[in-house]
């Protein structure tokens, strides 16, 4: 019985992978650029007029949302996990081999609030591009705010809020995120 159950699980996993790849081929026609062998999970949503440029083997897992009127670039072999939200009014650039854990929120925009006499909802936005360099790992439920650069090979701990640049090959955690140590050589 155990062997039959194992075969059923393997079949289901392979079927889902093939379905995600077929979904990618179908949807990628609308992207500005889409490298080969990517995959798109179920319930991935695109809002606004976002321009997408995807490298080779990019995976957008179930329930991701990509929104805005800007440009989102995702490098080769990067994975945007379940429930992630990427909002770009200007530009979000994600390098190669980047891993975003579930429910990460990356945005290049914030509400303006300088004038007390005008409701915040009517003050417009402030926008600054976000860059996540190659080989970065971002933990679950992290928020990356506008204008931030996360250096190559950095690790951001789960539940952190990144409000300023993170140097390469460091580990950052907290609200707001701060460097807690460097990665070993």
mmCIF file with all atom_site columns, N, CA, C and O in Angstrom, residues 10-48:
data_model
loop_
_atom_site.group_PDB
_atom_site.id
_atom_site.type_symbol
_atom_site.label_atom_id
_atom_site.label_alt_id
_atom_site.label_comp_id
_atom_site.label_asym_id
_atom_site.label_entity_id
_atom_site.label_seq_id
_atom_site.pdbx_PDB_ins_code
_atom_site.Cartn_x
_atom_site.Cartn_y
_atom_site.Cartn_z
_atom_site.occupancy
_atom_site.B_iso_or_equiv
_atom_site.pdbx_formal_charge
_atom_site.auth_seq_id
_atom_site.auth_comp_id
_atom_site.auth_asym_id
_atom_site.auth_atom_id
_atom_site.pdbx_PDB_model_num
ATOM 1   N N  . UNK A 1 10 ? 3.981  11.071 -6.325  1.00 0.00 ? 10 UNK A N  1
ATOM 2   C CA . UNK A 1 10 ? 4.941  11.439 -7.376  1.00 0.00 ? 10 UNK A CA 1
ATOM 3   C C  . UNK A 1 10 ? 4.193  11.848 -8.642  1.00 0.00 ? 10 UNK A C  1
ATOM 4   O O  . UNK A 1 10 ? 4.513  12.860 -9.267  1.00 0.00 ? 10 UNK A O  1
ATOM 5   N N  . UNK A 1 11 ? 3.167  11.078 -9.032  1.00 0.00 ? 11 UNK A N  1
ATOM 6   C CA . UNK A 1 11 ? 2.383  11.416 -10.217 1.00 0.00 ? 11 UNK A CA 1
ATOM 7   C C  . UNK A 1 11 ? 1.736  12.789 -10.076 1.00 0.00 ? 11 UNK A C  1
ATOM 8   O O  . UNK A 1 11 ? 1.776  13.595 -10.988 1.00 0.00 ? 11 UNK A O  1
ATOM 9   N N  . UNK A 1 12 ? 1.144  13.043 -8.912  1.00 0.00 ? 12 UNK A N  1
ATOM 10  C CA . UNK A 1 12 ? 0.474  14.328 -8.680  1.00 0.00 ? 12 UNK A CA 1
ATOM 11  C C  . UNK A 1 12 ? 1.467  15.478 -8.757  1.00 0.00 ? 12 UNK A C  1
ATOM 12  O O  . UNK A 1 12 ? 1.188  16.521 -9.338  1.00 0.00 ? 12 UNK A O  1
ATOM 13  N N  . UNK A 1 13 ? 2.654  15.316 -8.180  1.00 0.00 ? 13 UNK A N  1
ATOM 14  C CA . UNK A 1 13 ? 3.684  16.347 -8.211  1.00 0.00 ? 13 UNK A CA 1
ATOM 15  C C  . UNK A 1 13 ? 4.139  16.607 -9.643  1.00 0.00 ? 13 UNK A C  1
ATOM 16  O O  . UNK A 1 13 ? 4.269  17.756 -10.060 1.00 0.00 ? 13 UNK A O  1
ATOM 17  N N  . UNK A 1 14 ? 4.381  15.559 -10.406 1.00 0.00 ? 14 UNK A N  1
ATOM 18  C CA . UNK A 1 14 ? 4.806  15.715 -11.793 1.00 0.00 ? 14 UNK A CA 1
ATOM 19  C C  . UNK A 1 14 ? 3.703  16.356 -12.630 1.00 0.00 ? 14 UNK A C  1
ATOM 20  O O  . UNK A 1 14 ? 3.972  17.204 -13.480 1.00 0.00 ? 14 UNK A O  1
ATOM 21  N N  . UNK A 1 15 ? 2.452  15.980 -12.377 1.00 0.00 ? 15 UNK A N  1
ATOM 22  C CA . UNK A 1 15 ? 1.321  16.563 -13.103 1.00 0.00 ? 15 UNK A CA 1
ATOM 23  C C  . UNK A 1 15 ? 1.217  18.059 -12.821 1.00 0.00 ? 15 UNK A C  1
ATOM 24  O O  . UNK A 1 15 ? 1.035  18.861 -13.731 1.00 0.00 ? 15 UNK A O  1
ATOM 25  N N  . UNK A 1 16 ? 1.339  18.443 -11.543 1.00 0.00 ? 16 UNK A N  1
ATOM 26  C CA . UNK A 1 16 ? 1.272  19.865 -11.186 1.00 0.00 ? 16 UNK A CA 1
ATOM 27  C C  . UNK A 1 16 ? 2.404  20.639 -11.842 1.00 0.00 ? 16 UNK A C  1
ATOM 28  O O  . UNK A 1 16 ? 2.205  21.742 -12.349 1.00 0.00 ? 16 UNK A O  1
ATOM 29  N N  . UNK A 1 17 ? 3.609  20.088 -11.852 1.00 0.00 ? 17 UNK A N  1
ATOM 30  C CA . UNK A 1 17 ? 4.757  20.755 -12.477 1.00 0.00 ? 17 UNK A CA 1
ATOM 31  C C  . UNK A 1 17 ? 4.483  20.990 -13.964 1.00 0.00 ? 17 UNK A C  1
ATOM 32  O O  . UNK A 1 17 ? 4.734  22.068 -14.486 1.00 0.00 ? 17 UNK A O  1
ATOM 33  N N  . UNK A 1 18 ? 3.962  19.973 -14.648 1.00 0.00 ? 18 UNK A N  1
ATOM 34  C CA . UNK A 1 18 ? 3.662  20.101 -16.086 1.00 0.00 ? 18 UNK A CA 1
ATOM 35  C C  . UNK A 1 18 ? 2.559  21.144 -16.317 1.00 0.00 ? 18 UNK A C  1
ATOM 36  O O  . UNK A 1 18 ? 2.622  21.921 -17.264 1.00 0.00 ? 18 UNK A O  1
ATOM 37  N N  . UNK A 1 19 ? 1.569  21.157 -15.448 1.00 0.00 ? 19 UNK A N  1
ATOM 38  C CA . UNK A 1 19 ? 0.488  22.130 -15.563 1.00 0.00 ? 19 UNK A CA 1
ATOM 39  C C  . UNK A 1 19 ? 1.017  23.549 -15.362 1.00 0.00 ? 19 UNK A C  1
ATOM 40  O O  . UNK A 1 19 ? 0.663  24.470 -16.104 1.00 0.00 ? 19 UNK A O  1
ATOM 41  N N  . UNK A 1 20 ? 1.889  23.761 -14.379 1.00 0.00 ? 20 UNK A N  1
ATOM 42  C CA . UNK A 1 20 ? 2.501  25.076 -14.137 1.00 0.00 ? 20 UNK A CA 1
ATOM 43  C C  . UNK A 1 20 ? 3.339  25.520 -15.333 1.00 0.00 ? 20 UNK A C  1
ATOM 44  O O  . UNK A 1 20 ? 3.349  26.690 -15.696 1.00 0.00 ? 20 UNK A O  1
ATOM 45  N N  . UNK A 1 21 ? 4.042  24.575 -15.967 1.00 0.00 ? 21 UNK A N  1
ATOM 46  C CA . UNK A 1 21 ? 4.849  24.908 -17.145 1.00 0.00 ? 21 UNK A CA 1
ATOM 47  C C  . UNK A 1 21 ? 3.952  25.279 -18.332 1.00 0.00 ? 21 UNK A C  1
ATOM 48  O O  . UNK A 1 21 ? 4.243  26.226 -19.061 1.00 0.00 ? 21 UNK A O  1
ATOM 49  N N  . UNK A 1 22 ? 2.857  24.548 -18.507 1.00 0.00 ? 22 UNK A N  1
ATOM 50  C CA . UNK A 1 22 ? 1.920  24.865 -19.584 1.00 0.00 ? 22 UNK A CA 1
ATOM 51  C C  . UNK A 1 22 ? 1.279  26.238 -19.361 1.00 0.00 ? 22 UNK A C  1
ATOM 52  O O  . UNK A 1 22 ? 1.127  27.035 -20.296 1.00 0.00 ? 22 UNK A O  1
ATOM 53  N N  . UNK A 1 23 ? 0.923  26.539 -18.105 1.00 0.00 ? 23 UNK A N  1
ATOM 54  C CA . UNK A 1 23 ? 0.355  27.841 -17.761 1.00 0.00 ? 23 UNK A CA 1
ATOM 55  C C  . UNK A 1 23 ? 1.351  28.953 -18.090 1.00 0.00 ? 23 UNK A C  1
ATOM 56  O O  . UNK A 1 23 ? 0.996  30.000 -18.607 1.00 0.00 ? 23 UNK A O  1
ATOM 57  N N  . UNK A 1 24 ? 2.621  28.716 -17.800 1.00 0.00 ? 24 UNK A N  1
ATOM 58  C CA . UNK A 1 24 ? 3.683  29.688 -18.105 1.00 0.00 ? 24 UNK A CA 1
ATOM 59  C C  . UNK A 1 24 ? 3.763  29.940 -19.615 1.00 0.00 ? 24 UNK A C  1
ATOM 60  O O  . UNK A 1 24 ? 3.824  31.092 -20.056 1.00 0.00 ? 24 UNK A O  1
ATOM 61  N N  . UNK A 1 25 ? 3.762  28.870 -20.405 1.00 0.00 ? 25 UNK A N  1
ATOM 62  C CA . UNK A 1 25 ? 3.832  29.028 -21.865 1.00 0.00 ? 25 UNK A CA 1
ATOM 63  C C  . UNK A 1 25 ? 2.646  29.834 -22.386 1.00 0.00 ? 25 UNK A C  1
ATOM 64  O O  . UNK A 1 25 ? 2.801  30.694 -23.247 1.00 0.00 ? 25 UNK A O  1
ATOM 65  N N  . UNK A 1 26 ? 1.473  29.561 -21.840 1.00 0.00 ? 26 UNK A N  1
ATOM 66  C CA . UNK A 1 26 ? 0.264  30.258 -22.281 1.00 0.00 ? 26 UNK A CA 1
ATOM 67  C C  . UNK A 1 26 ? 0.305  31.733 -21.882 1.00 0.00 ? 26 UNK A C  1
ATOM 68  O O  . UNK A 1 26 ? 0.090  32.608 -22.709 1.00 0.00 ? 26 UNK A O  1
ATOM 69  N N  . UNK A 1 27 ? 0.621  32.030 -20.635 1.00 0.00 ? 27 UNK A N  1
ATOM 70  C CA . UNK A 1 27 ? 0.560  33.402 -20.132 1.00 0.00 ? 27 UNK A CA 1
ATOM 71  C C  . UNK A 1 27 ? 1.754  34.246 -20.572 1.00 0.00 ? 27 UNK A C  1
ATOM 72  O O  . UNK A 1 27 ? 1.640  35.461 -20.694 1.00 0.00 ? 27 UNK A O  1
ATOM 73  N N  . UNK A 1 28 ? 2.893  33.626 -20.798 1.00 0.00 ? 28 UNK A N  1
ATOM 74  C CA . UNK A 1 28 ? 4.112  34.378 -21.089 1.00 0.00 ? 28 UNK A CA 1
ATOM 75  C C  . UNK A 1 28 ? 4.051  35.131 -22.412 1.00 0.00 ? 28 UNK A C  1
ATOM 76  O O  . UNK A 1 28 ? 4.852  36.030 -22.643 1.00 0.00 ? 28 UNK A O  1
ATOM 77  N N  . UNK A 1 29 ? 3.093  34.820 -23.248 1.00 0.00 ? 29 UNK A N  1
ATOM 78  C CA . UNK A 1 29 ? 2.945  35.558 -24.503 1.00 0.00 ? 29 UNK A CA 1
ATOM 79  C C  . UNK A 1 29 ? 2.653  37.033 -24.244 1.00 0.00 ? 29 UNK A C  1
ATOM 80  O O  . UNK A 1 29 ? 2.958  37.870 -25.070 1.00 0.00 ? 29 UNK A O  1
ATOM 81  N N  . UNK A 1 30 ? 2.076  37.340 -23.097 1.00 0.00 ? 30 UNK A N  1
ATOM 82  C CA . UNK A 1 30 ? 1.745  38.722 -22.760 1.00 0.00 ? 30 UNK A CA 1
ATOM 83  C C  . UNK A 1 30 ? 2.918  39.469 -22.112 1.00 0.00 ? 30 UNK A C  1
ATOM 84  O O  . UNK A 1 30 ? 2.843  40.678 -21.928 1.00 0.00 ? 30 UNK A O  1
ATOM 85  N N  . UNK A 1 31 ? 3.986  38.770 -21.772 1.00 0.00 ? 31 UNK A N  1
ATOM 86  C CA . UNK A 1 31 ? 5.125  39.396 -21.107 1.00 0.00 ? 31 UNK A CA 1
ATOM 87  C C  . UNK A 1 31 ? 6.041  40.022 -22.142 1.00 0.00 ? 31 UNK A C  1
ATOM 88  O O  . UNK A 1 31 ? 6.122  39.570 -23.283 1.00 0.00 ? 31 UNK A O  1
ATOM 89  N N  . UNK A 1 32 ? 6.783  41.055 -21.728 1.00 0.00 ? 32 UNK A N  1
ATOM 90  C CA . UNK A 1 32 ? 7.744  41.666 -22.634 1.00 0.00 ? 32 UNK A CA 1
ATOM 91  C C  . UNK A 1 32 ? 8.859  40.688 -22.976 1.00 0.00 ? 32 UNK A C  1
ATOM 92  O O  . UNK A 1 32 ? 9.340  40.627 -24.093 1.00 0.00 ? 32 UNK A O  1
ATOM 93  N N  . UNK A 1 33 ? 9.286  39.916 -21.984 1.00 0.00 ? 33 UNK A N  1
ATOM 94  C CA . UNK A 1 33 ? 10.325 38.906 -22.188 1.00 0.00 ? 33 UNK A CA 1
ATOM 95  C C  . UNK A 1 33 ? 10.051 37.745 -21.248 1.00 0.00 ? 33 UNK A C  1
ATOM 96  O O  . UNK A 1 33 ? 9.714  37.946 -20.093 1.00 0.00 ? 33 UNK A O  1
ATOM 97  N N  . UNK A 1 34 ? 10.204 36.530 -21.740 1.00 0.00 ? 34 UNK A N  1
ATOM 98  C CA . UNK A 1 34 ? 9.996  35.346 -20.911 1.00 0.00 ? 34 UNK A CA 1
ATOM 99  C C  . UNK A 1 34 ? 10.966 34.267 -21.357 1.00 0.00 ? 34 UNK A C  1
ATOM 100 O O  . UNK A 1 34 ? 10.857 33.746 -22.468 1.00 0.00 ? 34 UNK A O  1
ATOM 101 N N  . UNK A 1 35 ? 11.922 33.953 -20.484 1.00 0.00 ? 35 UNK A N  1
ATOM 102 C CA . UNK A 1 35 ? 12.879 32.904 -20.792 1.00 0.00 ? 35 UNK A CA 1
ATOM 103 C C  . UNK A 1 35 ? 12.226 31.538 -20.787 1.00 0.00 ? 35 UNK A C  1
ATOM 104 O O  . UNK A 1 35 ? 11.115 31.365 -20.290 1.00 0.00 ? 35 UNK A O  1
ATOM 105 N N  . UNK A 1 36 ? 12.930 30.539 -21.315 1.00 0.00 ? 36 UNK A N  1
ATOM 106 C CA . UNK A 1 36 ? 12.357 29.194 -21.389 1.00 0.00 ? 36 UNK A CA 1
ATOM 107 C C  . UNK A 1 36 ? 12.303 28.500 -20.033 1.00 0.00 ? 36 UNK A C  1
ATOM 108 O O  . UNK A 1 36 ? 12.984 28.887 -19.095 1.00 0.00 ? 36 UNK A O  1
ATOM 109 N N  . UNK A 1 37 ? 11.466 27.487 -19.977 1.00 0.00 ? 37 UNK A N  1
ATOM 110 C CA . UNK A 1 37 ? 11.370 26.545 -18.862 1.00 0.00 ? 37 UNK A CA 1
ATOM 111 C C  . UNK A 1 37 ? 10.914 27.174 -17.551 1.00 0.00 ? 37 UNK A C  1
ATOM 112 O O  . UNK A 1 37 ? 11.258 26.701 -16.484 1.00 0.00 ? 37 UNK A O  1
ATOM 113 N N  . UNK A 1 38 ? 10.130 28.219 -17.612 1.00 0.00 ? 38 UNK A N  1
ATOM 114 C CA . UNK A 1 38 ? 9.571  28.812 -16.410 1.00 0.00 ? 38 UNK A CA 1
ATOM 115 C C  . UNK A 1 38 ? 8.295  28.104 -15.997 1.00 0.00 ? 38 UNK A C  1
ATOM 116 O O  . UNK A 1 38 ? 7.820  27.194 -16.669 1.00 0.00 ? 38 UNK A O  1
ATOM 117 N N  . UNK A 1 39 ? 7.721  28.539 -14.868 1.00 0.00 ? 39 UNK A N  1
ATOM 118 C CA . UNK A 1 39 ? 6.446  27.969 -14.431 1.00 0.00 ? 39 UNK A CA 1
ATOM 119 C C  . UNK A 1 39 ? 5.646  29.026 -13.686 1.00 0.00 ? 39 UNK A C  1
ATOM 120 O O  . UNK A 1 39 ? 6.207  29.913 -13.035 1.00 0.00 ? 39 UNK A O  1
ATOM 121 N N  . UNK A 1 40 ? 4.335  28.937 -13.819 1.00 0.00 ? 40 UNK A N  1
ATOM 122 C CA . UNK A 1 40 ? 3.413  29.838 -13.130 1.00 0.00 ? 40 UNK A CA 1
ATOM 123 C C  . UNK A 1 40 ? 2.374  28.977 -12.431 1.00 0.00 ? 40 UNK A C  1
ATOM 124 O O  . UNK A 1 40 ? 1.700  28.157 -13.070 1.00 0.00 ? 40 UNK A O  1
ATOM 125 N N  . UNK A 1 41 ? 2.228  29.181 -11.123 1.00 0.00 ? 41 UNK A N  1
ATOM 126 C CA . UNK A 1 41 ? 1.262  28.427 -10.340 1.00 0.00 ? 41 UNK A CA 1
ATOM 127 C C  . UNK A 1 41 ? -0.162 28.926 -10.537 1.00 0.00 ? 41 UNK A C  1
ATOM 128 O O  . UNK A 1 41 ? -0.430 29.859 -11.290 1.00 0.00 ? 41 UNK A O  1
ATOM 129 N N  . UNK A 1 42 ? -1.058 28.321 -9.784  1.00 0.00 ? 42 UNK A N  1
ATOM 130 C CA . UNK A 1 42 ? -2.468 28.694 -9.856  1.00 0.00 ? 42 UNK A CA 1
ATOM 131 C C  . UNK A 1 42 ? -2.701 30.058 -9.222  1.00 0.00 ? 42 UNK A C  1
ATOM 132 O O  . UNK A 1 42 ? -2.002 30.455 -8.300  1.00 0.00 ? 42 UNK A O  1
ATOM 133 N N  . UNK A 1 43 ? -3.715 30.745 -9.685  1.00 0.00 ? 43 UNK A N  1
ATOM 134 C CA . UNK A 1 43 ? -4.191 32.009 -9.114  1.00 0.00 ? 43 UNK A CA 1
ATOM 135 C C  . UNK A 1 43 ? -3.125 33.092 -9.067  1.00 0.00 ? 43 UNK A C  1
ATOM 136 O O  . UNK A 1 43 ? -3.152 33.947 -8.191  1.00 0.00 ? 43 UNK A O  1
ATOM 137 N N  . UNK A 1 44 ? -2.179 33.078 -9.994  1.00 0.00 ? 44 UNK A N  1
ATOM 138 C CA . UNK A 1 44 ? -1.233 34.189 -10.118 1.00 0.00 ? 44 UNK A CA 1
ATOM 139 C C  . UNK A 1 44 ? -1.985 35.316 -10.805 1.00 0.00 ? 44 UNK A C  1
ATOM 140 O O  . UNK A 1 44 ? -2.660 35.108 -11.815 1.00 0.00 ? 44 UNK A O  1
ATOM 141 N N  . UNK A 1 45 ? -1.896 36.536 -10.241 1.00 0.00 ? 45 UNK A N  1
ATOM 142 C CA . UNK A 1 45 ? -2.662 37.672 -10.740 1.00 0.00 ? 45 UNK A CA 1
ATOM 143 C C  . UNK A 1 45 ? -1.737 38.796 -11.198 1.00 0.00 ? 45 UNK A C  1
ATOM 144 O O  . UNK A 1 45 ? -0.710 39.049 -10.580 1.00 0.00 ? 45 UNK A O  1
ATOM 145 N N  . UNK A 1 46 ? -2.153 39.466 -12.260 1.00 0.00 ? 46 UNK A N  1
ATOM 146 C CA . UNK A 1 46 ? -1.445 40.632 -12.786 1.00 0.00 ? 46 UNK A CA 1
ATOM 147 C C  . UNK A 1 46 ? -2.417 41.800 -12.754 1.00 0.00 ? 46 UNK A C  1
ATOM 148 O O  . UNK A 1 46 ? -3.509 41.716 -13.304 1.00 0.00 ? 46 UNK A O  1
ATOM 149 N N  . UNK A 1 47 ? -2.019 42.882 -12.085 1.00 0.00 ? 47 UNK A N  1
ATOM 150 C CA . UNK A 1 47 ? -2.887 44.061 -11.940 1.00 0.00 ? 47 UNK A CA 1
ATOM 151 C C  . UNK A 1 47 ? -2.208 45.261 -12.577 1.00 0.00 ? 47 UNK A C  1
ATOM 152 O O  . UNK A 1 47 ? -0.991 45.421 -12.461 1.00 0.00 ? 47 UNK A O  1
ATOM 153 N N  . UNK A 1 48 ? -2.990 46.123 -13.197 1.00 0.00 ? 48 UNK A N  1
ATOM 154 C CA . UNK A 1 48 ? -2.428 47.313 -13.813 1.00 0.00 ? 48 UNK A CA 1
ATOM 155 C C  . UNK A 1 48 ? -1.794 46.968 -15.153 1.00 0.00 ? 48 UNK A C  1
ATOM 156 O O  . UNK A 1 48 ? -2.172 46.015 -15.830 1.00 0.00 ? 48 UNK A O  1
#
